[in-house]
XYZ file of N, CA and C in Angstrom:
606
model
N -3.805 33.283 15.342
C -4.651 32.406 14.533
C -4.024 31.018 14.429
N -4.818 30.012 14.666
C -4.331 28.631 14.574
C -4.025 28.296 13.120
N -2.854 27.710 12.869
C -2.457 27.382 11.500
C -3.239 26.203 10.943
N -4.027 25.545 11.798
C -4.840 24.430 11.339
C -6.288 24.838 11.069
N -6.583 26.134 11.183
C -7.963 26.594 11.024
C -8.583 26.124 9.723
N -7.838 26.222 8.642
C -8.375 25.837 7.344
C -8.706 24.352 7.301
N -7.774 23.540 7.848
C -7.995 22.100 7.882
C -9.207 21.756 8.746
N -9.317 22.390 9.904
C -10.435 22.108 10.811
C -11.766 22.541 10.214
N -11.767 23.629 9.495
C -12.988 24.091 8.838
C -13.395 23.113 7.743
N -12.408 22.641 6.996
C -12.698 21.628 5.975
C -13.318 20.390 6.606
N -12.782 19.989 7.762
C -13.307 18.821 8.466
C -14.757 19.027 8.890
N -15.065 20.199 9.433
C -16.438 20.483 9.870
C -17.400 20.445 8.690
N -16.968 21.004 7.574
C -17.828 21.017 6.380
C -18.055 19.598 5.864
N -16.975 18.805 5.842
C -17.082 17.419 5.386
C -18.022 16.606 6.277
N -17.847 16.739 7.608
C -18.674 15.982 8.549
C -20.143 16.397 8.445
N -20.386 17.693 8.310
C -21.765 18.192 8.216
C -22.435 17.683 6.941
N -21.700 17.729 5.836
C -22.255 17.276 4.560
C -22.582 15.791 4.607
N -21.654 15.003 5.180
C -21.867 13.559 5.250
C -23.034 13.220 6.176
N -23.131 13.944 7.269
C -24.222 13.693 8.216
C -25.575 14.055 7.598
N -25.575 15.087 6.769
C -26.805 15.480 6.088
C -27.244 14.391 5.105
N -26.261 13.803 4.421
C -26.552 12.763 3.439
C -26.919 11.434 4.106
N -26.205 11.116 5.199
C -26.432 9.848 5.912
C -26.443 10.130 7.418
N -27.593 10.490 7.973
C -27.668 10.914 9.387
C -27.063 9.935 10.388
N -27.101 8.625 10.097
C -26.603 7.629 11.046
C -25.160 7.211 10.772
N -24.494 7.864 9.793
C -23.186 7.393 9.342
C -22.170 7.318 10.473
N -21.964 8.407 11.196
C -20.916 8.423 12.219
C -21.272 7.552 13.421
N -22.549 7.466 13.749
C -22.970 6.597 14.849
C -22.672 5.144 14.497
N -22.980 4.755 13.268
C -22.705 3.376 12.831
C -21.201 3.127 12.718
N -20.479 4.107 12.199
C -19.044 3.965 12.026
C -18.326 3.787 13.364
N -18.810 4.471 14.385
C -18.156 4.427 15.695
C -18.334 3.079 16.395
N -19.286 2.281 15.950
C -19.577 1.021 16.625
C -18.566 -0.070 16.286
N -18.090 -0.080 15.061
C -17.147 -1.121 14.663
C -16.512 -0.775 13.324
N -15.381 -1.442 13.044
C -14.844 -1.408 11.692
C -14.774 -2.845 11.212
N -15.192 -3.041 9.977
C -15.260 -4.391 9.436
C -14.772 -4.416 7.988
N -13.528 -3.972 7.762
C -13.034 -3.922 6.381
C -12.685 -5.300 5.847
N -12.837 -5.466 4.547
C -12.427 -6.706 3.890
C -11.017 -6.581 3.316
N -10.490 -5.347 3.319
C -9.225 -5.089 2.646
C -8.192 -4.455 3.566
N -6.949 -4.898 3.423
C -5.797 -4.184 3.974
C -5.017 -3.650 2.790
N -4.809 -2.348 2.770
C -4.063 -1.671 1.705
C -2.685 -1.327 2.238
N -1.651 -1.818 1.595
C -0.277 -1.443 1.926
C 0.225 -0.585 0.775
N 0.335 0.708 1.018
C 0.650 1.628 -0.062
C 1.757 2.600 0.290
N 2.000 3.501 -0.628
C 3.032 4.516 -0.460
C 2.497 5.701 0.340
N 3.384 6.370 1.066
C 2.997 7.542 1.856
C 2.713 8.771 1.001
N 3.002 8.700 -0.278
C 2.795 9.825 -1.192
C 1.394 10.412 -1.016
N 1.322 11.726 -0.831
C 0.048 12.395 -0.558
C -0.924 12.332 -1.734
N -0.433 11.958 -2.892
C -1.286 11.877 -4.084
C -1.937 10.507 -4.255
N -1.702 9.613 -3.287
C -2.187 8.239 -3.430
C -3.039 7.835 -2.218
N -4.218 8.454 -2.044
C -5.088 8.139 -0.900
C -5.922 6.885 -1.154
N -5.777 5.902 -0.305
C -6.386 4.586 -0.524
C -7.901 4.641 -0.698
N -8.605 5.274 0.251
C -10.070 5.282 0.199
C -10.600 5.869 -1.100
N -10.051 7.023 -1.483
C -10.544 7.687 -2.682
C -10.245 6.875 -3.931
N -9.045 6.324 -4.028
C -8.661 5.552 -5.204
C -9.552 4.321 -5.353
N -9.814 3.645 -4.241
C -10.615 2.419 -4.271
C -12.111 2.709 -4.245
N -12.482 3.967 -4.063
C -13.899 4.321 -4.023
C -14.619 3.728 -2.828
N -13.909 3.658 -1.685
C -14.482 3.060 -0.486
C -14.654 4.101 0.618
N -15.666 3.905 1.424
C -15.973 4.821 2.520
C -15.083 4.530 3.725
N -14.996 5.473 4.676
C -14.283 5.190 5.926
C -14.830 3.921 6.569
N -13.928 3.087 7.074
C -14.334 1.837 7.697
C -14.299 0.643 6.761
N -14.094 0.888 5.454
C -14.138 -0.206 4.489
C -12.757 -0.684 4.041
N -11.711 0.032 4.456
C -10.360 -0.386 4.080
C -9.388 -0.005 5.193
N -8.571 -0.963 5.604
C -7.558 -0.760 6.631
C -6.265 -0.423 5.907
N -5.504 0.547 6.408
C -4.410 1.099 5.609
C -3.085 1.152 6.372
N -2.034 0.741 5.673
C -0.665 0.973 6.139
C 0.086 1.617 4.990
N 0.821 2.705 5.292
C 1.573 3.390 4.243
C 2.993 3.686 4.710
N 3.930 3.580 3.783
C 5.313 3.969 4.057
C 5.963 4.374 2.731
N 7.200 4.812 2.784
C 7.890 5.208 1.560
C 8.027 4.015 0.615
N 7.390 4.122 -0.546
C 7.493 3.133 -1.627
C 6.894 1.771 -1.288
N 5.888 1.755 -0.403
C 5.115 0.540 -0.108
C 5.978 -0.713 0.072
N 6.959 -0.595 0.966
C 7.897 -1.694 1.211
C 7.439 -2.524 2.412
N 7.556 -3.830 2.301
C 7.244 -4.740 3.409
C 8.528 -5.447 3.805
N 9.025 -5.129 4.997
C 10.289 -5.670 5.491
C 10.003 -6.559 6.697
N 10.643 -7.691 6.755
C 10.343 -8.662 7.818
C 10.823 -8.230 9.195
N 11.559 -7.130 9.267
C 11.969 -6.599 10.575
C 11.207 -5.323 10.937
N 10.259 -4.924 10.104
C 9.484 -3.704 10.351
C 8.284 -4.046 11.237
N 8.435 -3.834 12.529
C 7.377 -4.210 13.471
C 6.107 -3.385 13.281
N 6.239 -2.177 12.771
C 5.067 -1.353 12.494
C 4.193 -2.037 11.439
N 4.798 -2.344 10.313
C 4.064 -2.988 9.221
C 3.534 -4.357 9.641
N 4.370 -5.147 10.299
C 3.950 -6.482 10.729
C 2.795 -6.426 11.728
N 2.810 -5.427 12.589
C 1.720 -5.270 13.559
C 0.407 -4.949 12.856
N 0.492 -4.114 11.819
C -0.707 -3.787 11.040
C -1.233 -5.042 10.341
N -0.336 -5.799 9.725
C -0.757 -7.024 9.046
C -1.382 -7.999 10.034
N -0.752 -8.158 11.197
C -1.285 -9.093 12.187
C -2.674 -8.678 12.664
N -2.845 -7.395 12.957
C -4.159 -6.924 13.417
C -5.213 -7.113 12.322
N -4.836 -6.782 11.095
C -5.772 -6.906 9.979
C -6.188 -8.357 9.757
N -5.215 -9.269 9.859
C -5.483 -10.680 9.570
C -6.142 -11.393 10.749
N -5.590 -11.204 11.941
C -6.076 -11.955 13.103
C -7.330 -11.376 13.727
N -7.417 -10.060 13.780
C -8.546 -9.423 14.470
C -9.655 -8.998 13.505
N -9.261 -8.261 12.470
C -10.266 -7.774 11.521
C -10.692 -8.839 10.517
N -9.868 -9.866 10.357
C -10.160 -10.955 9.416
C -10.357 -10.445 7.990
N -9.475 -9.555 7.561
C -9.568 -9.078 6.177
C -9.417 -10.261 5.229
N -10.005 -10.146 4.062
C -9.934 -11.218 3.068
C -8.903 -10.934 1.985
N -8.500 -9.659 1.887
C -7.568 -9.279 0.837
C -6.513 -8.310 1.373
N -5.259 -8.591 1.081
C -4.171 -7.651 1.346
C -3.685 -7.166 -0.015
N -3.733 -5.863 -0.218
C -3.388 -5.302 -1.522
C -2.154 -4.423 -1.384
N -1.041 -4.864 -1.939
C 0.155 -4.033 -1.991
C 0.020 -3.153 -3.230
N 0.037 -1.839 -3.021
C -0.216 -0.918 -4.124
C 0.929 0.071 -4.288
N 1.619 -0.050 -5.399
C 2.636 0.929 -5.753
C 2.036 1.972 -6.676
N 2.839 2.918 -7.095
C 2.339 3.903 -8.064
C 3.468 4.364 -8.964
N 3.108 4.584 -10.215
C 4.070 5.108 -11.171
C 4.476 6.515 -10.744
N 5.732 6.855 -10.986
C 6.221 8.173 -10.576
C 6.557 8.245 -9.103
N 6.782 7.089 -8.469
C 7.081 7.034 -7.034
C 8.447 7.663 -6.742
N 8.464 8.649 -5.851
C 9.708 9.326 -5.502
C 10.705 8.411 -4.823
N 10.214 7.454 -4.032
C 11.105 6.503 -3.371
C 11.803 5.607 -4.372
N 11.064 5.147 -5.365
C 11.645 4.305 -6.401
C 12.638 5.111 -7.234
N 12.265 6.351 -7.549
C 13.176 7.217 -8.311
C 14.484 7.435 -7.538
N 14.355 7.694 -6.239
C 15.541 7.916 -5.413
C 16.402 6.662 -5.344
N 15.759 5.506 -5.293
C 16.497 4.248 -5.218
C 17.288 3.978 -6.492
N 16.829 4.527 -7.602
C 17.534 4.344 -8.873
C 18.753 5.250 -8.987
N 18.813 6.279 -8.134
C 19.941 7.195 -8.156
C 21.112 6.689 -7.332
N 22.242 7.352 -7.470
C 23.450 6.936 -6.744
C 23.868 7.933 -5.679
N 23.182 9.071 -5.633
C 23.547 10.108 -4.671
C 23.109 9.720 -3.260
N 24.010 9.822 -2.260
C 23.613 9.512 -0.886
C 22.585 10.518 -0.376
N 21.560 10.006 0.289
C 20.451 10.858 0.726
C 20.308 10.932 2.242
N 21.060 10.117 2.958
C 20.967 10.134 4.416
C 20.262 8.906 4.955
N 19.496 9.102 6.016
C 18.833 7.994 6.705
C 17.994 7.137 5.760
N 17.318 7.780 4.829
C 16.418 7.025 3.947
C 17.154 6.014 3.072
N 18.464 6.177 2.913
C 19.224 5.205 2.120
C 19.073 3.795 2.682
N 18.942 3.678 3.995
C 18.766 2.368 4.623
C 17.445 1.724 4.197
N 16.425 2.552 4.043
C 15.106 2.075 3.616
C 15.115 1.751 2.122
N 15.734 2.634 1.345
C 15.781 2.452 -0.108
C 16.620 1.244 -0.516
N 17.467 0.763 0.400
C 18.278 -0.426 0.105
C 17.404 -1.582 -0.353
N 16.197 -1.689 0.206
C 15.296 -2.783 -0.152
C 14.870 -2.685 -1.617
N 14.637 -1.457 -2.087
C 14.254 -1.266 -3.490
C 15.470 -1.453 -4.389
N 16.624 -1.027 -3.917
C 17.847 -1.238 -4.700
C 18.143 -2.730 -4.856
N 17.767 -3.518 -3.851
C 17.913 -4.966 -3.965
C 16.992 -5.510 -5.056
N 15.766 -4.967 -5.114
C 14.833 -5.384 -6.171
C 15.442 -5.075 -7.539
N 16.052 -3.889 -7.661
C 16.725 -3.522 -8.922
C 17.830 -4.532 -9.245
N 18.582 -4.889 -8.227
C 19.691 -5.836 -8.427
C 19.169 -7.202 -8.883
N 18.054 -7.648 -8.305
C 17.468 -8.940 -8.678
C 17.052 -8.961 -10.154
N 16.675 -7.795 -10.677
C 16.121 -7.709 -12.031
C 16.961 -6.801 -12.930
N 18.226 -6.698 -12.607
C 19.085 -5.735 -13.305
C 19.132 -5.967 -14.816
N 19.225 -7.212 -15.228
C 19.337 -7.506 -16.663
C 18.127 -6.981 -17.425
N 16.937 -7.221 -16.888
C 15.710 -6.734 -17.524
C 15.659 -5.210 -17.530
N 16.020 -4.607 -16.408
C 15.874 -3.160 -16.265
C 16.870 -2.372 -17.109
N 18.114 -2.806 -17.153
C 19.104 -2.059 -17.939
C 18.811 -2.144 -19.431
N 18.030 -3.147 -19.827
C 17.664 -3.288 -21.242
C 16.589 -2.285 -21.659
N 15.953 -1.634 -20.687
C 14.929 -0.626 -20.979
C 15.623 0.721 -21.129
N 15.655 1.237 -22.337
C 16.423 2.452 -22.613
C 15.781 3.710 -22.034
N 14.464 3.806 -22.108
C 13.781 4.998 -21.611
C 13.772 5.000 -20.083
N 14.303 6.056 -19.494
C 14.443 6.110 -18.033
C 13.101 6.040 -17.318
N 12.089 6.743 -17.838
C 10.769 6.724 -17.195
C 10.129 5.348 -17.282
N 10.288 4.702 -18.431
C 9.753 3.344 -18.591
C 10.471 2.370 -17.655
N 11.774 2.578 -17.496
C 12.544 1.734 -16.583
C 12.066 1.920 -15.141
N 11.813 3.171 -14.766
C 11.336 3.443 -13.415
C 9.943 2.847 -13.201
N 9.073 2.962 -14.204
C 7.735 2.375 -14.098
C 7.834 0.866 -13.897
N 8.746 0.238 -14.620
C 8.897 -1.211 -14.489
C 9.429 -1.573 -13.113
N 10.339 -0.760 -12.569
C 10.842 -1.021 -11.225
C 9.724 -0.854 -10.195
N 8.820 0.095 -10.417
C 7.655 0.244 -9.530
C 6.849 -1.052 -9.498
N 6.645 -1.649 -10.674
C 5.888 -2.905 -10.758
C 6.651 -4.048 -10.096
N 7.941 -4.143 -10.370
C 8.752 -5.212 -9.785
C 8.839 -5.085 -8.268
N 8.857 -3.849 -7.785
C 8.876 -3.625 -6.342
C 7.582 -4.131 -5.700
N 6.461 -3.857 -6.346
C 5.184 -4.373 -5.835
C 5.215 -5.901 -5.808
N 5.695 -6.490 -6.896
C 5.765 -7.952 -6.966
C 6.602 -8.523 -5.819
N 7.729 -7.886 -5.525
C 8.597 -8.355 -4.436
C 7.911 -8.209 -3.082
N 7.198 -7.109 -2.897
C 6.530 -6.882 -1.611
C 5.347 -7.822 -1.416
N 4.675 -8.194 -2.501
C 3.608 -9.207 -2.408
C 4.198 -10.513 -1.891
N 5.354 -10.886 -2.421
C 6.031 -12.102 -1.949
C 6.394 -11.980 -0.473
N 6.878 -10.795 -0.080
C 7.249 -10.590 1.323
C 6.041 -10.724 2.240
N 4.900 -10.164 1.832
C 3.675 -10.298 2.634
C 3.286 -11.767 2.737
N 3.301 -12.456 1.598
C 2.874 -13.856 1.555
C 3.781 -14.766 2.387
N 5.020 -14.328 2.621
C 5.950 -15.153 3.392
C 6.064 -14.739 4.857
N 5.259 -13.787 5.282
C 5.260 -13.465 6.720
C 4.681 -14.647 7.491
N 5.143 -14.803 8.719
C 4.606 -15.882 9.558
C 3.118 -15.675 9.821
N 2.679 -14.428 9.811
C 1.273 -14.093 10.065
C 0.382 -14.657 8.974
N 0.725 -14.379 7.728
C -0.081 -14.847 6.600
C 0.035 -16.362 6.460
N 1.229 -16.893 6.634
C 1.423 -18.343 6.548
C 0.557 -19.078 7.575
N 0.516 -18.544 8.792
C -0.289 -19.175 9.851
C -1.768 -19.125 9.498
N -2.210 -17.973 9.001
C -3.621 -17.832 8.616
C -3.992 -18.857 7.548
N -3.125 -19.027 6.562
C -3.391 -20.006 5.504
C -3.390 -21.434 6.056
N -2.461 -21.716 6.965
C -2.383 -23.078 7.515
C -3.624 -23.425 8.324
N -4.298 -22.390 8.829
C -5.521 -22.596 9.610
C -6.779 -22.499 8.743
N -6.582 -22.377 7.434
C -7.719 -22.363 6.525
C -8.421 -21.025 6.374
N -7.786 -19.958 6.849
C -8.408 -18.643 6.742
C -8.440 -18.185 5.284
N -9.576 -17.626 4.894
C -9.730 -17.108 3.533
C -8.981 -15.785 3.432
N -7.878 -15.786 2.689
C -7.029 -14.598 2.598
C -6.215 -14.638 1.309
N -6.242 -13.540 0.576
C -5.464 -13.432 -0.656
C -4.586 -12.190 -0.602
N -3.422 -12.276 -1.212
C -2.497 -11.142 -1.306
C -2.399 -10.753 -2.777
N -2.540 -9.464 -3.048
C -2.572 -8.978 -4.426
C -1.555 -7.857 -4.630
N -1.217 -7.616 -5.883
C -0.347 -6.500 -6.236
C -1.002 -5.623 -7.278
N -1.027 -4.328 -7.010
C -1.605 -3.364 -7.945
C -0.665 -2.175 -8.088
N -0.840 -1.444 -9.158
C -0.084 -0.211 -9.341
C -1.048 0.869 -9.815
N -0.858 2.057 -9.265
C -1.745 3.193 -9.535
C -1.029 4.202 -10.427
N -1.770 4.752 -11.379
C -1.197 5.763 -12.260
C -1.703 7.144 -11.875
N -0.776 8.040 -11.572
C -1.145 9.416 -11.260
C -1.673 10.140 -12.490
N -1.314 9.653 -13.660
C -1.664 10.356 -14.897
C -3.118 10.164 -15.315
N -3.703 9.007 -14.950
C -5.102 8.790 -15.347
C -6.006 8.364 -14.195
N -5.416 8.199 -12.995
C -6.235 7.850 -11.826
C -6.669 6.404 -11.773
N -6.110 5.560 -12.631
C -6.554 4.167 -12.700
C -5.633 3.225 -11.924
N -6.258 2.262 -11.302
C -5.568 1.224 -10.538
C -5.474 -0.014 -11.418
N -4.268 -0.536 -11.580
C -4.061 -1.685 -12.459
C -3.667 -2.921 -11.648
N -4.346 -4.019 -11.924
C -4.049 -5.294 -11.290
C -2.836 -5.908 -11.990
N -1.794 -6.232 -11.243
C -0.598 -6.830 -11.824
C -0.709 -8.352 -11.971
N -1.854 -8.896 -11.540
C -2.114 -10.335 -11.693
C -1.019 -11.200 -11.075
N -0.670 -10.865 -9.860
C 0.355 -11.641 -9.123
C -0.199 -12.064 -7.766
N -1.480 -12.407 -7.741
C -2.147 -12.744 -6.483
C -1.672 -14.083 -5.932
N -1.770 -14.218 -4.610
C -1.403 -15.455 -3.919
C -2.456 -15.698 -2.844
N -3.072 -16.882 -2.879
C -4.072 -17.228 -1.867
C -3.622 -18.391 -0.995
N -2.322 -18.712 -1.092
C -1.755 -19.757 -0.237
C -1.902 -21.148 -0.770
N -2.501 -21.295 -1.946
C -2.702 -22.648 -2.486
C -1.554 -23.125 -3.352
N -0.688 -22.151 -3.753
C 0.461 -22.532 -4.575
C 1.613 -22.972 -3.697
N 2.604 -23.577 -4.279
C 3.782 -24.029 -3.523
C 4.556 -22.825 -3.018
N 5.209 -22.963 -1.867
C 5.974 -21.873 -1.260
C 7.167 -21.512 -2.117
């Protein structure tokens, strides 16, 4: 018995139900994708972009990694941003963190974890940048939640400073970068109000 039988059956049921509701859905979807949004989020299985944003397939372009980090040497992430901006012409890039993020929690610890320590270094740097504020928060969970927010803020800056986004802005392309955080406890997406549309000083 194939170990994917359950997953494949779920897929068949989903496709059949959607086709019944919208007979032309898959035919139209196969012709093009025209999303207005690029979502840069965490790989956490509890944080699915489409469902959280209430958008259908084809309406949001997605890149995910551990703790929604944007690194200027990460060619995977940069390639996604470039395709989204240059080809798809998305209007919004949304960096989305989430409270209770395992990557952020791990970054707050001191125990060596292996290869991922190299990735978590970026979040540990965010902690270092804001250490005075963070150590003043006595409750550990509240401190971690705040680091989740600060990490999103840092990654928004990293996106806004990529050569890809800078070039798009210099050419007058309509593009904004936003930061949001998602709560697993209530399912709500919160705007951190740290948007950048390229009109402010670098």
